[in-house]
PDB file of C-alpha atoms in Angstrom:
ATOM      1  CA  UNK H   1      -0.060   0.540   2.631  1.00 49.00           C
ATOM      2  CA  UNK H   2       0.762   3.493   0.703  1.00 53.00           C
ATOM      3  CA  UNK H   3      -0.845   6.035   2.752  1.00 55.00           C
ATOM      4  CA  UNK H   4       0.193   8.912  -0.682  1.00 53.00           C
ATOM      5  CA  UNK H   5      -1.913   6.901  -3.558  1.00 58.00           C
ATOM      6  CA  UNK H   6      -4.810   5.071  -1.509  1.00 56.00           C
ATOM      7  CA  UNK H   7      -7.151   7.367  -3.560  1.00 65.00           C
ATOM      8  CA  UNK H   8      -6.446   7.177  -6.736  1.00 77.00           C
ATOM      9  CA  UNK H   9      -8.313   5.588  -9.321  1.00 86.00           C
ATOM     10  CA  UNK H  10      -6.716   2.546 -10.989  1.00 90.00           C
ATOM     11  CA  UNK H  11      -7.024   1.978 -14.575  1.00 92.00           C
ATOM     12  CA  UNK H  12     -10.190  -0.629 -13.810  1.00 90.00           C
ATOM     13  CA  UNK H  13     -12.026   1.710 -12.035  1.00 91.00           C
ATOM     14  CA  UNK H  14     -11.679   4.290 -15.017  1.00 94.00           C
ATOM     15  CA  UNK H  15     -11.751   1.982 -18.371  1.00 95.00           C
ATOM     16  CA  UNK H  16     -14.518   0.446 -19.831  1.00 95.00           C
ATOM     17  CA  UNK H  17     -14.863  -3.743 -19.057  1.00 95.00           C
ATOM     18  CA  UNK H  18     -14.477  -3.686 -22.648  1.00 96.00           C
ATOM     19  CA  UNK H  19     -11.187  -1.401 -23.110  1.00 96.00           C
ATOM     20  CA  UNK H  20      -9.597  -3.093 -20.521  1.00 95.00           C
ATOM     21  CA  UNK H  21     -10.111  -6.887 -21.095  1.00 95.00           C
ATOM     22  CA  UNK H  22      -8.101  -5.396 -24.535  1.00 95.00           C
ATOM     23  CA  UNK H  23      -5.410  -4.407 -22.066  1.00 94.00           C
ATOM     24  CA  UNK H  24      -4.973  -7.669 -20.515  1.00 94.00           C
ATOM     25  CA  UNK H  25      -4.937  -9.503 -23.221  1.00 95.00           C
ATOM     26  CA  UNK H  26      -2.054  -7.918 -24.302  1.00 95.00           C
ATOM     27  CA  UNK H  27       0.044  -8.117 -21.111  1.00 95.00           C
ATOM     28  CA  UNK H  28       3.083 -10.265 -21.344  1.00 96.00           C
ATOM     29  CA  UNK H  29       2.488 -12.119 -17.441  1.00 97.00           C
ATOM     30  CA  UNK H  30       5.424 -12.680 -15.127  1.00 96.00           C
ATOM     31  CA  UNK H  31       5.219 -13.810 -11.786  1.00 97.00           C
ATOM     32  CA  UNK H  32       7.944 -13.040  -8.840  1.00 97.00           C
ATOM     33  CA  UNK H  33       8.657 -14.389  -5.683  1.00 96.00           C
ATOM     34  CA  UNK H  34       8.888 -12.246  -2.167  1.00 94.00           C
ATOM     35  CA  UNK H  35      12.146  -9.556  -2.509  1.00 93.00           C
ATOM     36  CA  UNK H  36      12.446 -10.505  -5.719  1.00 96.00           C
ATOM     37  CA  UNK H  37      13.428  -7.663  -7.838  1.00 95.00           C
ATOM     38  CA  UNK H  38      11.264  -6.329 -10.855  1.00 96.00           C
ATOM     39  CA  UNK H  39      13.138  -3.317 -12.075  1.00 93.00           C
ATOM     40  CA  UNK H  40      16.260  -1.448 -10.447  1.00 93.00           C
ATOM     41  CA  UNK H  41      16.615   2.478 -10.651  1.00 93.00           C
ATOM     42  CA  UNK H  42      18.228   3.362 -13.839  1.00 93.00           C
ATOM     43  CA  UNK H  43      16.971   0.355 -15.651  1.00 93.00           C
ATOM     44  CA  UNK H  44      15.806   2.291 -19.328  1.00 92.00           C
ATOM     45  CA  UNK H  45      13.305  -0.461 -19.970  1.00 90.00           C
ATOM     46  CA  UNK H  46      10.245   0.935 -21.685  1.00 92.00           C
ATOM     47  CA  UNK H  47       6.871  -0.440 -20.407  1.00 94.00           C
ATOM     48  CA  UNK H  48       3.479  -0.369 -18.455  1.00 96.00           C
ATOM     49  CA  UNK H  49       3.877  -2.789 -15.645  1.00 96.00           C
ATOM     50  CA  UNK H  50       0.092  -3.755 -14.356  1.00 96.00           C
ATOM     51  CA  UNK H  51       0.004  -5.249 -10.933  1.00 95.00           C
ATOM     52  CA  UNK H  52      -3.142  -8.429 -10.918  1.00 94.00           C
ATOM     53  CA  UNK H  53      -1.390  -9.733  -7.923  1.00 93.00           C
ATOM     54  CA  UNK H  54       0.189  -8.977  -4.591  1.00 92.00           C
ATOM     55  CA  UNK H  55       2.077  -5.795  -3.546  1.00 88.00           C
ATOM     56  CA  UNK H  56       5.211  -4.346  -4.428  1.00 90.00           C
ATOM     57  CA  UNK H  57       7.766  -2.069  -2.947  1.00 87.00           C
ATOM     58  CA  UNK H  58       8.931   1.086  -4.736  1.00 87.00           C
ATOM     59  CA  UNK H  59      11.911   2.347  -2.683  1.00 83.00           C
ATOM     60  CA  UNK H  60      15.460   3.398  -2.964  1.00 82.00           C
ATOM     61  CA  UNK H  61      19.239   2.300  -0.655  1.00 80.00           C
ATOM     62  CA  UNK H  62      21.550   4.900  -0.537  1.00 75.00           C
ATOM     63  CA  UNK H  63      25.167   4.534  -0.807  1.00 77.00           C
ATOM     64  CA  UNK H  64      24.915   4.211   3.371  1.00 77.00           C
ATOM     65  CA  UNK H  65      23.115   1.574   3.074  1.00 71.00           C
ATOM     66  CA  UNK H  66      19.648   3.161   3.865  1.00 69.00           C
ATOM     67  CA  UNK H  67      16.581   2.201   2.452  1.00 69.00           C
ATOM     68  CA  UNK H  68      13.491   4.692   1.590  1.00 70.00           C
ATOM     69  CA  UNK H  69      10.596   3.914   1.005  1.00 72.00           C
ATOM     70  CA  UNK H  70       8.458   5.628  -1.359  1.00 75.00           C
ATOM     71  CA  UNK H  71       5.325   3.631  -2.109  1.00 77.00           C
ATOM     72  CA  UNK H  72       3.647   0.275  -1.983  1.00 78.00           C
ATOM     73  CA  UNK H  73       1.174  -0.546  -5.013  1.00 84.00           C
ATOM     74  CA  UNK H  74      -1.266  -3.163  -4.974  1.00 85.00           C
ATOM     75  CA  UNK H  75      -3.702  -5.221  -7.282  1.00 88.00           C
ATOM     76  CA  UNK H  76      -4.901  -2.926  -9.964  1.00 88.00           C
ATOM     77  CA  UNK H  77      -2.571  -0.427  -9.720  1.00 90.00           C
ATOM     78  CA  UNK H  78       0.129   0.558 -12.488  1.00 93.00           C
ATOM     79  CA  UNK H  79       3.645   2.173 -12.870  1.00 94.00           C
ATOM     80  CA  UNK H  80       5.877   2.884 -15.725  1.00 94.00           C
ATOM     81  CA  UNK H  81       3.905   4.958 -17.913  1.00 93.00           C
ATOM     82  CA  UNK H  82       7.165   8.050 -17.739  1.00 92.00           C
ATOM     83  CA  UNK H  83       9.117   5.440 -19.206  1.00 94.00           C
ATOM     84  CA  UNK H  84       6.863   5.177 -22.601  1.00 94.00           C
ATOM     85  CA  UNK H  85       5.224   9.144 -22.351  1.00 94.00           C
ATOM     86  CA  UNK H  86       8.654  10.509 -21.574  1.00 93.00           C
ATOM     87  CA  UNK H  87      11.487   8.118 -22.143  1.00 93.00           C
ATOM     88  CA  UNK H  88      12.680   8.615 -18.477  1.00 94.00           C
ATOM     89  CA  UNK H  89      14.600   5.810 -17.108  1.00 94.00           C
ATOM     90  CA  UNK H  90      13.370   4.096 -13.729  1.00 93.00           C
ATOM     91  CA  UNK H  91      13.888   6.559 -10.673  1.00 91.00           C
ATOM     92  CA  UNK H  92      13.201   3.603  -8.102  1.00 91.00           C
ATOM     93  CA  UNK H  93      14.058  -0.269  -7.245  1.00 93.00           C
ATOM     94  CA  UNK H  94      10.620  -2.185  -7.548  1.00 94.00           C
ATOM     95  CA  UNK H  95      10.584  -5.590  -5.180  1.00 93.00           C
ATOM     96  CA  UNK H  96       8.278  -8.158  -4.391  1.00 93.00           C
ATOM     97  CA  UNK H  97       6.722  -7.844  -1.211  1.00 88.00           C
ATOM     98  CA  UNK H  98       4.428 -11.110  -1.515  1.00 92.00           C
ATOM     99  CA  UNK H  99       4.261 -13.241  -4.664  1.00 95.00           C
ATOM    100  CA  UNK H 100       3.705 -11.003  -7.242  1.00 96.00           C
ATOM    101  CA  UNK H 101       1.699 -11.809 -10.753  1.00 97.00           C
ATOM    102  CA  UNK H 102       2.755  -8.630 -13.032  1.00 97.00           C
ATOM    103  CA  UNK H 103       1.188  -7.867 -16.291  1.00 96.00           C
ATOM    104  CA  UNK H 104       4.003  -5.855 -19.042  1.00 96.00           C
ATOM    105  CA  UNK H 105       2.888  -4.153 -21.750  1.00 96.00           C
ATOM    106  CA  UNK H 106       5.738  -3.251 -24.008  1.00 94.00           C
ATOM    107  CA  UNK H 107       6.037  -0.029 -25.589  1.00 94.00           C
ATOM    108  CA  UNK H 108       5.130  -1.039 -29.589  1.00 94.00           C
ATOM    109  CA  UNK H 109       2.108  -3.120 -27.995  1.00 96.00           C
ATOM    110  CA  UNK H 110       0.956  -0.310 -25.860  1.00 96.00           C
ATOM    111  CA  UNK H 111       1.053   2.550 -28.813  1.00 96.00           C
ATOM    112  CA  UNK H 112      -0.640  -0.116 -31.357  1.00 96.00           C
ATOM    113  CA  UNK H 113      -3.540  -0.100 -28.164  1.00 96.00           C
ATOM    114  CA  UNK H 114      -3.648   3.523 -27.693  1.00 96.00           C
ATOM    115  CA  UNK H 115      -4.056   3.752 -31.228  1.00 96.00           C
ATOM    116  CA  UNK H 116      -7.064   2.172 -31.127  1.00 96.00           C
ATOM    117  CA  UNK H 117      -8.409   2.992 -27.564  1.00 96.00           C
ATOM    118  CA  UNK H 118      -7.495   6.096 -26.795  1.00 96.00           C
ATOM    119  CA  UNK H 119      -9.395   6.105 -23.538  1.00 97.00           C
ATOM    120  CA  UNK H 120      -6.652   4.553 -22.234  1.00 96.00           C
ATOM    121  CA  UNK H 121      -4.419   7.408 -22.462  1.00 96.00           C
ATOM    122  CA  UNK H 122      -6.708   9.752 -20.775  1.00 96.00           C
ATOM    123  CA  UNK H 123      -7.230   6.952 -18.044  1.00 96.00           C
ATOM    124  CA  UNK H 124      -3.814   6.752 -17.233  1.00 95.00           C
ATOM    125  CA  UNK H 125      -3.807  11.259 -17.525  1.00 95.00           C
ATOM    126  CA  UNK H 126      -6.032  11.327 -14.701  1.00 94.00           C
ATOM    127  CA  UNK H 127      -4.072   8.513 -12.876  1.00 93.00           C
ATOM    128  CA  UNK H 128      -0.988  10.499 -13.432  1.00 91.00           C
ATOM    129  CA  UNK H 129      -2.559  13.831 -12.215  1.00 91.00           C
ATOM    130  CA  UNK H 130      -4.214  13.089  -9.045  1.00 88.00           C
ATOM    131  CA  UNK H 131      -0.462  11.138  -7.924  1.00 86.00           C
ATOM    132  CA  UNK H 132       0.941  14.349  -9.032  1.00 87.00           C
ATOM    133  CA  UNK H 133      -1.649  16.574  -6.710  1.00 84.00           C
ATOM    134  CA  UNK H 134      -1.196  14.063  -3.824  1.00 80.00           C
ATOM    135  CA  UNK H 135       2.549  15.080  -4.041  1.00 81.00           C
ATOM    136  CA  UNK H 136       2.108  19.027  -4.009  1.00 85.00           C
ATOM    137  CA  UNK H 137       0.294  19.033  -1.354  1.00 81.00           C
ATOM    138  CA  UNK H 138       2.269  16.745   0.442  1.00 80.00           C
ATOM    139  CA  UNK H 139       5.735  18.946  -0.488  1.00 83.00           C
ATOM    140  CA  UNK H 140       3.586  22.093   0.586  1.00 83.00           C
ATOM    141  CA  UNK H 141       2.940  20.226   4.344  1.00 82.00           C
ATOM    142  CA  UNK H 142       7.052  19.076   4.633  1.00 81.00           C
ATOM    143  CA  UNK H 143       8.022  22.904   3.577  1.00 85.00           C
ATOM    144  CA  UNK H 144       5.555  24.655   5.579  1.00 87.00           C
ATOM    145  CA  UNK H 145       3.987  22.124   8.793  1.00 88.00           C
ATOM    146  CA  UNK H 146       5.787  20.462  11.815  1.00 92.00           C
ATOM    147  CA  UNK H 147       5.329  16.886  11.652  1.00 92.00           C
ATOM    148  CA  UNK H 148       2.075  16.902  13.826  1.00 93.00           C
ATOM    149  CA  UNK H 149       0.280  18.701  11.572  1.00 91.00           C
ATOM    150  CA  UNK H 150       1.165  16.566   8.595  1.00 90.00           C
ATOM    151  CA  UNK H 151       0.377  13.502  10.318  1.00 91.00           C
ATOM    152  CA  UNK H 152      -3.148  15.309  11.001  1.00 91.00           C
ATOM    153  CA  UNK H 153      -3.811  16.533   7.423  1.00 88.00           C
ATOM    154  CA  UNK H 154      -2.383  12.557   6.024  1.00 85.00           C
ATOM    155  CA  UNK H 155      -4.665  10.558   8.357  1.00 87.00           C
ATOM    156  CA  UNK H 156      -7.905  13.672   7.474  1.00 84.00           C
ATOM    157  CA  UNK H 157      -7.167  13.076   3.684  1.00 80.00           C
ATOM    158  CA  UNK H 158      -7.302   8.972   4.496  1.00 78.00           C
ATOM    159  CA  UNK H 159     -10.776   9.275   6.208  1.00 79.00           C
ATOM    160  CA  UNK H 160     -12.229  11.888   3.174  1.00 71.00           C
ATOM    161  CA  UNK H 161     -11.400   8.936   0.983  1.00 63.00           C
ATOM    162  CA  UNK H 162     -13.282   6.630   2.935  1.00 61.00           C
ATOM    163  CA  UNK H 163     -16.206   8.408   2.888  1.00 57.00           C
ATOM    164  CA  UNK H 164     -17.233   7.273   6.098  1.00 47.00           C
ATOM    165  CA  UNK H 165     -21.474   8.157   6.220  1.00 44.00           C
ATOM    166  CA  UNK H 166     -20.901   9.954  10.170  1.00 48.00           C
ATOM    167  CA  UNK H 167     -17.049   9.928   9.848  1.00 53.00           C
ATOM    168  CA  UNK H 168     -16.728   9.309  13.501  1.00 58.00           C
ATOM    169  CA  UNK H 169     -14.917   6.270  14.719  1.00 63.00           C
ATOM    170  CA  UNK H 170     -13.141   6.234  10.956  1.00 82.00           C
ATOM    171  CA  UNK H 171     -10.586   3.445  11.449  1.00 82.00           C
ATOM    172  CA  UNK H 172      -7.498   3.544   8.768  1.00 81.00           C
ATOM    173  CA  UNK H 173      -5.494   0.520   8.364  1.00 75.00           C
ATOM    174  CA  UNK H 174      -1.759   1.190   8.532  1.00 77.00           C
ATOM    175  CA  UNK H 175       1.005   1.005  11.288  1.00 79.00           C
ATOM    176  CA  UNK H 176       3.609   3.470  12.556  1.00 85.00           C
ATOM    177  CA  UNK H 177       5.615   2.091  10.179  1.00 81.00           C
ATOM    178  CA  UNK H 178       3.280   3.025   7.663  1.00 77.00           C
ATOM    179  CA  UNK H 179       2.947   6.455   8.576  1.00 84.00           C
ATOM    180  CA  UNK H 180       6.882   7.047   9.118  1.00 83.00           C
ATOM    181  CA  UNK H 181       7.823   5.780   5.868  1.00 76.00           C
ATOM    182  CA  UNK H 182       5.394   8.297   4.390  1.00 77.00           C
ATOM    183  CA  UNK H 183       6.752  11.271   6.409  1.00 83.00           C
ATOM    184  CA  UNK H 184      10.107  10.624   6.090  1.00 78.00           C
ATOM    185  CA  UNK H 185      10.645  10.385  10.066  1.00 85.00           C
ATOM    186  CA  UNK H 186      11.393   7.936  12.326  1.00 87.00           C
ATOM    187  CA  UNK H 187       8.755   5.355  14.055  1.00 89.00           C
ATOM    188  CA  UNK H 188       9.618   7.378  17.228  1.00 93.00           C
ATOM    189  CA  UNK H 189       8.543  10.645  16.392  1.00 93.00           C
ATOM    190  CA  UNK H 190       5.431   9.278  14.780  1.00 92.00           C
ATOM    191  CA  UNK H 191       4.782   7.286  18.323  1.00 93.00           C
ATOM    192  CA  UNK H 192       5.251  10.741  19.746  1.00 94.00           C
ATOM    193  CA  UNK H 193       3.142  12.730  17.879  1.00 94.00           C
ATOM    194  CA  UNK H 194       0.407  10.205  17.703  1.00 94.00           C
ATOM    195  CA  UNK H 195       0.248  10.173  21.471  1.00 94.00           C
ATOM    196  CA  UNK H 196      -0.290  14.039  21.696  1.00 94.00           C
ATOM    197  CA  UNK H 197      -2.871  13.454  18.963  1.00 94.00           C
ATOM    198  CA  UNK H 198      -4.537  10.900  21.155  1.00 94.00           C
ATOM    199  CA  UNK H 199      -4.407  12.952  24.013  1.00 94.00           C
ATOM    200  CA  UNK H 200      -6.168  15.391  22.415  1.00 93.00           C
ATOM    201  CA  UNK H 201      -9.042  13.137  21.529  1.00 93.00           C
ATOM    202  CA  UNK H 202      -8.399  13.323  18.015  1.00 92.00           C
ATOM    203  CA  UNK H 203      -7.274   9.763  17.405  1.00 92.00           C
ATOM    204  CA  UNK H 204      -7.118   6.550  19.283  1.00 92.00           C
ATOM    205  CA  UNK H 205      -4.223   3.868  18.494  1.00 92.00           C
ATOM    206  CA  UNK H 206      -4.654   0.099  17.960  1.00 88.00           C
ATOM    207  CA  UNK H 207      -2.931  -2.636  16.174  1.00 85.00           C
ATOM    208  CA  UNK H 208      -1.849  -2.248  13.081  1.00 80.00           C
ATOM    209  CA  UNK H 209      -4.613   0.924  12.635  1.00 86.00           C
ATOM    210  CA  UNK H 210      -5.280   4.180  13.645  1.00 89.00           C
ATOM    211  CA  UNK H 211      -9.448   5.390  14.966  1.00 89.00           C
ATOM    212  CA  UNK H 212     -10.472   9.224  14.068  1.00 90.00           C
ATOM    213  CA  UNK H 213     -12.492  10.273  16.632  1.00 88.00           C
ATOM    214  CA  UNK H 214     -14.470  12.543  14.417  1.00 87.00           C
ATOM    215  CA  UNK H 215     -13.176  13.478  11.340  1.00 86.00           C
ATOM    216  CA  UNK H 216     -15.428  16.884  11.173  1.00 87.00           C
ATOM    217  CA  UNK H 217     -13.050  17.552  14.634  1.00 91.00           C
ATOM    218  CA  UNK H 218      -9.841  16.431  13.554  1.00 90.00           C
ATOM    219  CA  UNK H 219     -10.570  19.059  10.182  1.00 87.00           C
ATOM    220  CA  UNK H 220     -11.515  21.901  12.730  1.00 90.00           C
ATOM    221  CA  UNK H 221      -8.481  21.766  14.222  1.00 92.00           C
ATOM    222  CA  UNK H 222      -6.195  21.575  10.917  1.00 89.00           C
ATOM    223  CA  UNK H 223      -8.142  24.331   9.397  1.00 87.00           C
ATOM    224  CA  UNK H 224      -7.608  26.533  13.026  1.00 87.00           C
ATOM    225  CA  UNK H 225      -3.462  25.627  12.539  1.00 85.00           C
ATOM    226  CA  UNK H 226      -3.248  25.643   8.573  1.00 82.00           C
ATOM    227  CA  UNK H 227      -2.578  29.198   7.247  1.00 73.00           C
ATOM    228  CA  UNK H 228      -3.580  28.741   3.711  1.00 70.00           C
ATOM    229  CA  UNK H 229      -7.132  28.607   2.157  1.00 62.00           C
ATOM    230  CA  UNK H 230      -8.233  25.226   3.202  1.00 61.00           C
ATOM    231  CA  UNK H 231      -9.238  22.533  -0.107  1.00 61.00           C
ATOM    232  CA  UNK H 232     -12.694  21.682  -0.740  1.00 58.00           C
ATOM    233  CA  UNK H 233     -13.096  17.762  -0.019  1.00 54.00           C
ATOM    234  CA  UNK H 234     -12.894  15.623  -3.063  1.00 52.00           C
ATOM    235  CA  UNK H 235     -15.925  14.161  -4.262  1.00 48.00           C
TER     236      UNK H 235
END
């Protein structure tokens, strides 16, 4: 679960039926198998990749050995567009995690569409934008919060995009794993900090999900630790 992107729009949810049955059709379909890899880092292949299909990894090993991982996209979802706006090679290794049906668009295919429908480019703008604003906000939390603070503001943000009518008893779907690949720590320290949270009365574990109490609580006591102007919820 990528815990970073969960609310952003995908380019179905902003494109016409219309504009992006075009899309589709255009999509050169490849299927891959669990831990296959898609695309390494460096590759310079130019190309949006459309995910109709499964899940895939987006992570990086370092020369230890050491694997990161950055984000997990699902059905809908897109990546690549840097590579055909900006002619930036890959920054990330992109694996299978289940079997996989991808859709590529290559780059003279995907200008001849823009051409035409240039809805598409504003689509995948705003797409591009609100990832971007999910990661300033969460460099602002590494450079300025301890880690149960972020945890707090991550798991607040996750029940905002739920839009749960009472937002009490919220329950987000995602593991300790989940949540220490997203803050960079180890599943210890998130264990750790969840349990203070939990004592608290702010959260309650389970398997394989995490309850907020009361979400209007849990932002009470951000807002009383946070020492900048707090955000207004997104709508």
């Amino acid at each position: 679960m990528d815990l970073l992107q969960s609310h952003v729009p995908t380019l179905q949810d902003l494109l016409e039926p219309a504009v992006m049955n075009q899309l589709e059709a255009a999509c050169r379909i490849r299927w891959f198998q669990p831990d296959q890899l898609i695309h390494r880092r460096g590759d310079q292949t130019q190309g949006l990749s459309l995910i109709r299909q499964g899940h895939v990894n987006s992570s990086n090993v370092g020369l230890d050995g050491s694997m990161v991982s950055t984000s997990v996209l699902g059905p809908g979802q897109c990546f690549g567009e840097y590579t055909l706006f900006a002619g930036l090679p890959r920054t990330h290794d992109v694996i299978a995690i289940d079997s996989v049906e991808l859709g590529n668009i290559a780059e003279r295919t995907f200008f001849s569409l823009t051409d035409q429908y240039p809805q598409i480019v504003r689509a995948l703008l705003t797409i591009s934008l609100r990832r971007s604003y999910a990661l300033l906000e969460f460099l602002d939390s590494l450079r300025r919060l301890p880690l149960e603070m972020r945890m707090a503001k991550l798991l607040l943000a996750q029940v905002r995009h739920l839009q749960e009518a009472n937002r009490q008893n919220c329950i987000i779907h995602c593991n300790q794993e989940d949540l220490a690949s997203t803050l960079g720590v180890t599943r210890i320290s998130v264990s750790k900090v969840l349990a203070r949270l939990e004592a608290g009365g702010l959260v309650k574990r389970g398997y394989r999900q995490i309850t907020v109490t009361d979400a209007t609580v849990l932002g009470d006591w951000v807002s009383a630790r946070d020492q900048v102007v707090p955000l207004a919820p997104e709508n």
